[in-house]
Amino acid sequence: MASKAPLLQVRNLRTHFHTRDGVVKAVDGVSFDLREGEALGIVGESGCGKSVSALSIMKLIPSPPGQVTAEGIVFEGQNLLPLNENQMRKVRGAKIAMVFQDPMTSLNPVLTVGWQICESLKLHLGMTQVQARARAIELLRVVGIPSPQDRIEDYPHQFSGGMRQRVMIAMAIACNPRLLIADEATTALDVTIQAQIIDLVKRLRGETGASVMWITHDLGIVAGLCDRVNVMYAGRLVESAPVRNIYYRPSHAYTLGLLQAVPRLDEGPKKRLLPIEGAPPDLIDMSSLCPFLPRCHLAQEICHHEPPRVREVEPHHTAACWTDMQRLWTEKS
């Protein structure tokens, strides 16, 4: 029996911004799949192209100055690239929903949260005002807003940061989308609220069967939420693997550097964290060689002459690195 096609297929995605100083290659040849019901983590430092990749999939990159090209962005068997704005509006919210980092700038400050949730329900599901209001109250209850029948008439500024993020999630899941994209959705929240939001997303994923793309720089969140991880650096996808492989057998020097910079409870307080020396490359003047080369302590002679190929280092685990790190892990064990 032939395997089922992925829910989302991204092939050779490139998003460039034309500026006075030159062309910024924010995303440079990214390809990946997202299966139905899967949670995919996208990790990397600020400016690596995580958010731009998601906005490109949603076709929310302003043009000009942005220019998005790809061999395909196929969702549910349909290529999104040729769709015009009216056609994409039927996809956004209804089939693909996005939760942004700062809900205060994403929510309209002069409209009640109930109005903003109801708008999507009436637009995509054709509900009446009465039906939409009842559904909005239920959604607020699902995401943990106390007394939703009273809070539905409140404005965004009347909610705390964590509660505003819950409202954003309620808006995102209102139409039962097949894919939920969360862009740094817990970054501005304290640790306790972060944990509550993550538990909420895990529960909603279990109940609805939706796929999740979780964009973050927090490797701890990824470990507890995601099935697979894509590691990005300087606009490129440098490693992709099941979450356990990433943490126990990383196959790219940058991934290893990220893990070594994260404190671990099982190694004691005296374990020294190892920072990644240097700075990310200029995205305007990008070399064809490995973008991590100037900061890499595992570089080989070939790294200075040939760009790395994306290779399968083990089943379902790929990396764009010349160093055979799997051999290093085998020798250590």
Coordinates of C-alpha atoms in Angstrom, one line a residue:
M1 CA 0.0 0.0 0.0
A2 CA 1.3 3.4 -0.9
S3 CA 2.1 5.7 2.0
K4 CA -0.2 8.7 2.5
A5 CA 1.1 12.0 1.2
P6 CA 2.2 14.5 3.8
L7 CA -0.2 17.3 4.9
L8 CA 2.3 19.9 3.9
Q9 CA 5.2 19.6 1.5
V10 CA 7.7 22.5 1.1
R11 CA 10.3 22.2 -1.7
N12 CA 13.2 24.6 -2.2
L13 CA 11.6 27.6 -0.5
R14 CA 13.5 30.8 -1.0
T15 CA 12.4 34.2 0.4
H16 CA 14.6 37.1 -0.5
F17 CA 14.2 40.8 0.5
H18 CA 15.5 43.4 -2.0
T19 CA 17.1 46.3 0.0
R20 CA 19.3 49.2 -0.8
D21 CA 22.3 47.3 0.5
G22 CA 21.6 44.2 -1.5
V23 CA 19.5 41.0 -1.5
V24 CA 18.8 39.5 1.9
K25 CA 18.5 35.8 1.6
A26 CA 16.3 35.2 4.6
V27 CA 15.3 31.7 3.6
D28 CA 17.6 30.0 1.1
G29 CA 16.4 26.6 -0.3
V30 CA 14.4 25.0 2.5
S31 CA 12.6 21.7 2.0
F32 CA 10.6 19.6 4.4
D33 CA 7.5 17.6 5.0
L34 CA 4.9 17.8 7.7
R35 CA 2.7 14.7 8.2
E36 CA -0.9 14.7 9.4
G37 CA -1.2 14.9 13.2
E38 CA 2.5 15.5 13.6
A39 CA 4.1 18.2 15.7
L40 CA 7.2 19.8 14.0
G41 CA 9.6 22.0 15.9
I42 CA 11.5 24.7 14.0
V43 CA 14.5 25.9 16.0
G44 CA 17.4 28.2 15.6
E45 CA 18.7 31.6 16.8
S46 CA 17.1 34.9 15.9
G47 CA 17.3 35.8 12.3
C48 CA 17.8 32.3 11.0
G49 CA 14.6 32.3 8.9
K50 CA 12.1 30.4 11.2
S51 CA 9.3 33.0 11.2
V52 CA 9.9 34.1 7.6
S53 CA 9.5 30.5 6.5
A54 CA 6.1 30.3 8.2
L55 CA 5.0 33.7 6.8
S56 CA 6.0 32.5 3.3
I57 CA 3.9 29.4 3.6
M58 CA 1.0 31.6 4.7
K59 CA 1.8 34.1 1.8
L60 CA 2.0 37.0 4.3
I61 CA 5.4 38.3 3.0
P62 CA 4.9 41.8 1.6
S63 CA 6.0 42.2 -2.0
P64 CA 8.0 44.4 -2.5
P65 CA 10.4 44.1 -0.8
G66 CA 10.0 40.4 -0.3
Q67 CA 10.1 37.8 -3.1
V68 CA 9.0 34.2 -2.4
T69 CA 9.8 31.4 -4.8
A70 CA 9.7 27.6 -4.5
E71 CA 9.3 24.4 -6.4
G72 CA 6.1 23.9 -4.4
I73 CA 4.3 24.7 -1.2
V74 CA 1.7 21.9 -1.4
F75 CA -1.0 21.8 1.3
E76 CA -3.6 19.0 1.2
G77 CA -2.5 18.3 -2.4
Q78 CA -2.9 21.9 -3.5
N79 CA 0.0 24.1 -4.4
L80 CA -0.5 27.4 -2.5
L81 CA 2.0 29.4 -4.6
P82 CA -0.3 30.3 -7.6
L83 CA -3.2 31.3 -5.3
N84 CA -4.3 34.9 -5.3
E85 CA -5.1 36.8 -2.1
N86 CA -8.8 36.0 -2.2
Q87 CA -8.1 32.3 -2.6
M88 CA -5.6 32.4 0.2
R89 CA -8.1 34.0 2.6
K90 CA -10.1 30.9 2.3
V91 CA -7.1 28.9 3.4
R92 CA -5.9 31.1 6.3
G93 CA -7.9 30.6 9.4
A94 CA -10.0 27.8 7.9
K95 CA -7.3 25.3 7.1
I96 CA -4.0 26.9 8.3
A97 CA -4.1 29.1 11.4
M98 CA -1.2 31.0 13.0
V99 CA -0.6 32.1 16.6
F100 CA 1.9 35.0 16.6
Q101 CA 4.5 35.9 19.3
D102 CA 2.9 39.1 20.6
P103 CA -0.9 38.9 21.0
M104 CA -1.2 42.5 21.9
T105 CA -0.1 43.6 18.4
S106 CA -2.0 40.7 16.7
L107 CA -5.4 41.5 18.4
N108 CA -7.3 44.6 17.4
P109 CA -7.3 46.8 20.5
V110 CA -10.5 48.6 19.6
L111 CA -12.6 45.5 19.1
T112 CA -13.8 43.0 21.7
V113 CA -12.3 39.6 21.7
G114 CA -15.7 38.1 21.1
W115 CA -16.1 40.2 17.9
Q116 CA -12.7 39.1 16.6
I117 CA -13.4 35.4 17.2
C118 CA -17.0 35.6 15.7
E119 CA -15.7 37.3 12.6
S120 CA -13.7 34.2 11.6
L121 CA -16.6 31.9 12.4
K122 CA -19.0 33.9 10.2
L123 CA -16.6 34.3 7.4
H124 CA -15.4 30.7 7.1
L125 CA -18.2 28.6 8.5
G126 CA -21.2 30.8 7.6
M127 CA -22.5 31.0 11.2
T128 CA -25.1 33.5 12.2
Q129 CA -24.2 36.1 14.9
V130 CA -26.0 34.0 17.6
Q131 CA -24.3 30.8 16.5
A132 CA -20.9 32.5 16.3
R133 CA -21.3 34.0 19.8
A134 CA -22.2 30.7 21.4
R135 CA -19.2 29.0 19.7
A136 CA -16.9 31.9 20.7
I137 CA -17.9 31.4 24.4
E138 CA -17.3 27.7 24.1
L139 CA -13.9 28.3 22.5
L140 CA -12.9 30.7 25.4
R141 CA -14.0 28.0 27.8
V142 CA -11.9 25.3 26.0
V143 CA -8.7 27.4 26.2
G144 CA -9.2 28.1 29.9
I145 CA -10.7 31.6 30.1
P146 CA -12.7 31.9 33.3
S147 CA -16.3 33.1 33.0
P148 CA -16.2 33.3 29.2
Q149 CA -19.8 34.5 28.9
D150 CA -18.7 37.6 30.8
R151 CA -15.2 38.1 29.3
I152 CA -16.4 37.8 25.6
E153 CA -17.3 41.5 25.7
D154 CA -13.9 42.6 27.1
Y155 CA -11.1 44.2 25.0
P156 CA -7.6 42.8 24.7
H157 CA -6.1 45.3 27.1
Q158 CA -8.3 43.9 29.9
F159 CA -6.6 40.5 29.6
S160 CA -3.2 39.5 31.0
G161 CA -0.4 38.4 28.6
G162 CA -1.2 34.7 29.1
M163 CA -4.9 35.2 28.7
R164 CA -4.4 37.2 25.5
Q165 CA -2.4 34.3 24.1
R166 CA -5.2 31.9 25.0
V167 CA -7.6 34.2 23.1
M168 CA -5.2 34.0 20.1
I169 CA -5.3 30.2 20.3
A170 CA -9.1 30.3 20.5
M171 CA -9.2 32.3 17.4
A172 CA -6.7 30.0 15.7
I173 CA -8.7 26.8 16.4
A174 CA -12.1 28.3 15.8
C175 CA -12.6 26.7 12.4
N176 CA -10.8 23.5 13.3
P177 CA -7.8 24.0 11.0
R178 CA -5.7 21.1 9.8
L179 CA -2.4 23.0 10.6
L180 CA -1.6 25.2 13.5
I181 CA 1.5 27.4 13.3
A182 CA 2.7 28.8 16.6
D183 CA 5.4 31.5 16.1
E184 CA 7.3 32.0 19.4
A185 CA 3.9 31.7 21.1
T186 CA 5.2 31.6 24.6
T187 CA 8.4 33.7 24.5
A188 CA 6.9 36.8 26.3
L189 CA 5.3 34.7 29.0
D190 CA 6.6 33.5 32.4
V191 CA 7.6 29.9 32.8
T192 CA 4.4 28.8 34.6
I193 CA 2.1 30.3 31.9
Q194 CA 4.4 28.8 29.2
A195 CA 3.8 25.4 30.6
Q196 CA 0.0 26.0 30.7
I197 CA 0.0 27.1 27.0
I198 CA 2.1 24.1 25.9
D199 CA -0.2 21.7 27.8
L200 CA -3.2 23.4 26.1
V201 CA -1.7 23.0 22.6
K202 CA -0.9 19.3 23.3
R203 CA -4.4 18.7 24.5
L204 CA -6.0 20.4 21.6
R205 CA -3.8 18.5 19.2
G206 CA -4.9 15.2 20.8
E207 CA -8.6 16.2 20.6
T208 CA -8.6 17.6 17.0
G209 CA -5.8 15.6 15.3
A210 CA -4.4 18.9 13.9
S211 CA -0.7 19.1 12.9
V212 CA 1.4 21.7 14.7
M213 CA 4.4 23.7 13.5
W214 CA 6.1 25.2 16.6
I215 CA 8.6 27.9 16.0
T216 CA 10.9 28.6 18.9
H217 CA 14.5 29.1 20.1
D218 CA 13.7 27.1 23.3
L219 CA 15.0 23.5 23.0
G220 CA 13.2 22.6 26.2
I221 CA 9.8 23.3 24.8
V222 CA 10.6 21.3 21.7
A223 CA 11.6 18.2 23.7
G224 CA 8.2 18.1 25.5
L225 CA 6.0 19.0 22.6
C226 CA 7.3 17.9 19.2
D227 CA 7.8 14.7 17.3
R228 CA 10.3 16.0 14.8
V229 CA 12.7 18.9 14.8
N230 CA 14.1 21.1 11.9
V231 CA 17.2 23.1 12.8
M232 CA 17.7 26.3 10.8
Y233 CA 20.8 28.4 10.5
A234 CA 21.3 31.5 8.3
G235 CA 18.2 30.8 6.2
R236 CA 19.1 27.1 5.6
L237 CA 17.8 23.9 7.0
V238 CA 20.9 22.2 8.4
E239 CA 19.4 19.2 10.2
S240 CA 16.1 17.4 10.4
A241 CA 15.3 14.4 12.7
P242 CA 13.0 12.8 15.2
V243 CA 13.2 14.8 18.4
R244 CA 15.1 12.0 20.3
N245 CA 17.8 11.8 17.6
I246 CA 18.4 15.5 17.8
Y247 CA 19.0 15.5 21.5
Y248 CA 21.0 12.2 21.8
R249 CA 22.7 12.0 18.4
P250 CA 22.9 15.4 16.7
S251 CA 24.6 15.3 13.3
H252 CA 25.4 19.0 12.6
A253 CA 27.9 21.0 14.5
Y254 CA 25.4 23.9 15.0
T255 CA 22.9 21.6 16.6
L256 CA 25.6 20.3 18.9
G257 CA 26.5 23.9 19.8
L258 CA 22.8 24.7 20.6
L259 CA 22.6 21.7 22.9
Q260 CA 25.9 22.5 24.7
A261 CA 24.6 26.0 25.5
V262 CA 21.5 24.7 27.3
P263 CA 21.7 23.9 31.0
R264 CA 20.9 20.4 32.0
L265 CA 19.6 19.2 35.4
D266 CA 21.2 15.7 35.0
E267 CA 24.8 17.2 34.7
G268 CA 24.9 19.2 38.0
P269 CA 25.4 22.9 38.6
K270 CA 29.2 22.7 38.0
K271 CA 28.8 21.7 34.3
R272 CA 30.1 24.6 32.2
L273 CA 27.9 25.8 29.4
L274 CA 29.7 26.2 26.0
P275 CA 28.8 29.3 24.0
I276 CA 28.9 29.3 20.2
E277 CA 31.7 31.7 19.5
G278 CA 31.4 34.3 16.7
A279 CA 28.3 35.7 15.0
P280 CA 25.9 34.6 12.3
P281 CA 26.9 35.5 8.7
D282 CA 25.7 38.5 6.7
L283 CA 22.6 37.3 4.8
I284 CA 23.4 39.7 2.0
D285 CA 26.9 38.4 1.3
M286 CA 26.3 34.7 1.7
S287 CA 28.9 32.1 0.7
S288 CA 27.9 28.9 -1.1
L289 CA 29.9 27.0 1.5
C290 CA 28.4 25.9 4.9
P291 CA 27.2 29.1 6.6
F292 CA 28.3 27.8 10.0
L293 CA 31.9 27.2 8.8
P294 CA 33.5 30.4 10.5
R295 CA 32.1 29.3 13.9
C296 CA 32.6 25.5 13.6
H297 CA 35.1 23.7 15.7
L298 CA 34.6 20.4 13.8
A299 CA 35.3 21.8 10.3
Q300 CA 37.4 19.6 8.0
E301 CA 39.5 20.5 5.0
I302 CA 36.6 19.7 2.5
C303 CA 34.4 22.2 4.3
H304 CA 36.6 25.0 3.0
H305 CA 36.2 23.9 -0.6
E306 CA 32.8 22.3 -1.1
P307 CA 29.3 23.1 0.2
P308 CA 27.8 20.3 2.2
R309 CA 25.3 17.9 0.7
V310 CA 22.1 17.1 2.6
R311 CA 22.5 13.4 3.4
E312 CA 20.6 10.8 5.4
V313 CA 22.8 9.9 8.4
E314 CA 20.3 7.4 9.6
P315 CA 16.6 6.6 8.8
H316 CA 14.5 9.8 8.9
H317 CA 17.5 11.8 10.0
T318 CA 19.2 14.2 7.5
A319 CA 22.0 16.8 8.0
A320 CA 23.9 19.2 5.8
C321 CA 27.4 18.5 7.3
W322 CA 30.6 16.9 6.1
T323 CA 31.6 15.7 9.6
D324 CA 30.5 12.1 10.3
M325 CA 29.1 12.9 13.8
Q326 CA 27.4 9.5 14.0
R327 CA 30.8 7.9 14.0
L328 CA 31.9 10.2 16.8
W329 CA 28.9 9.2 18.9
T330 CA 29.6 5.5 18.2
E331 CA 33.2 5.9 19.3
K332 CA 32.2 7.6 22.5
S333 CA 29.7 4.9 23.4

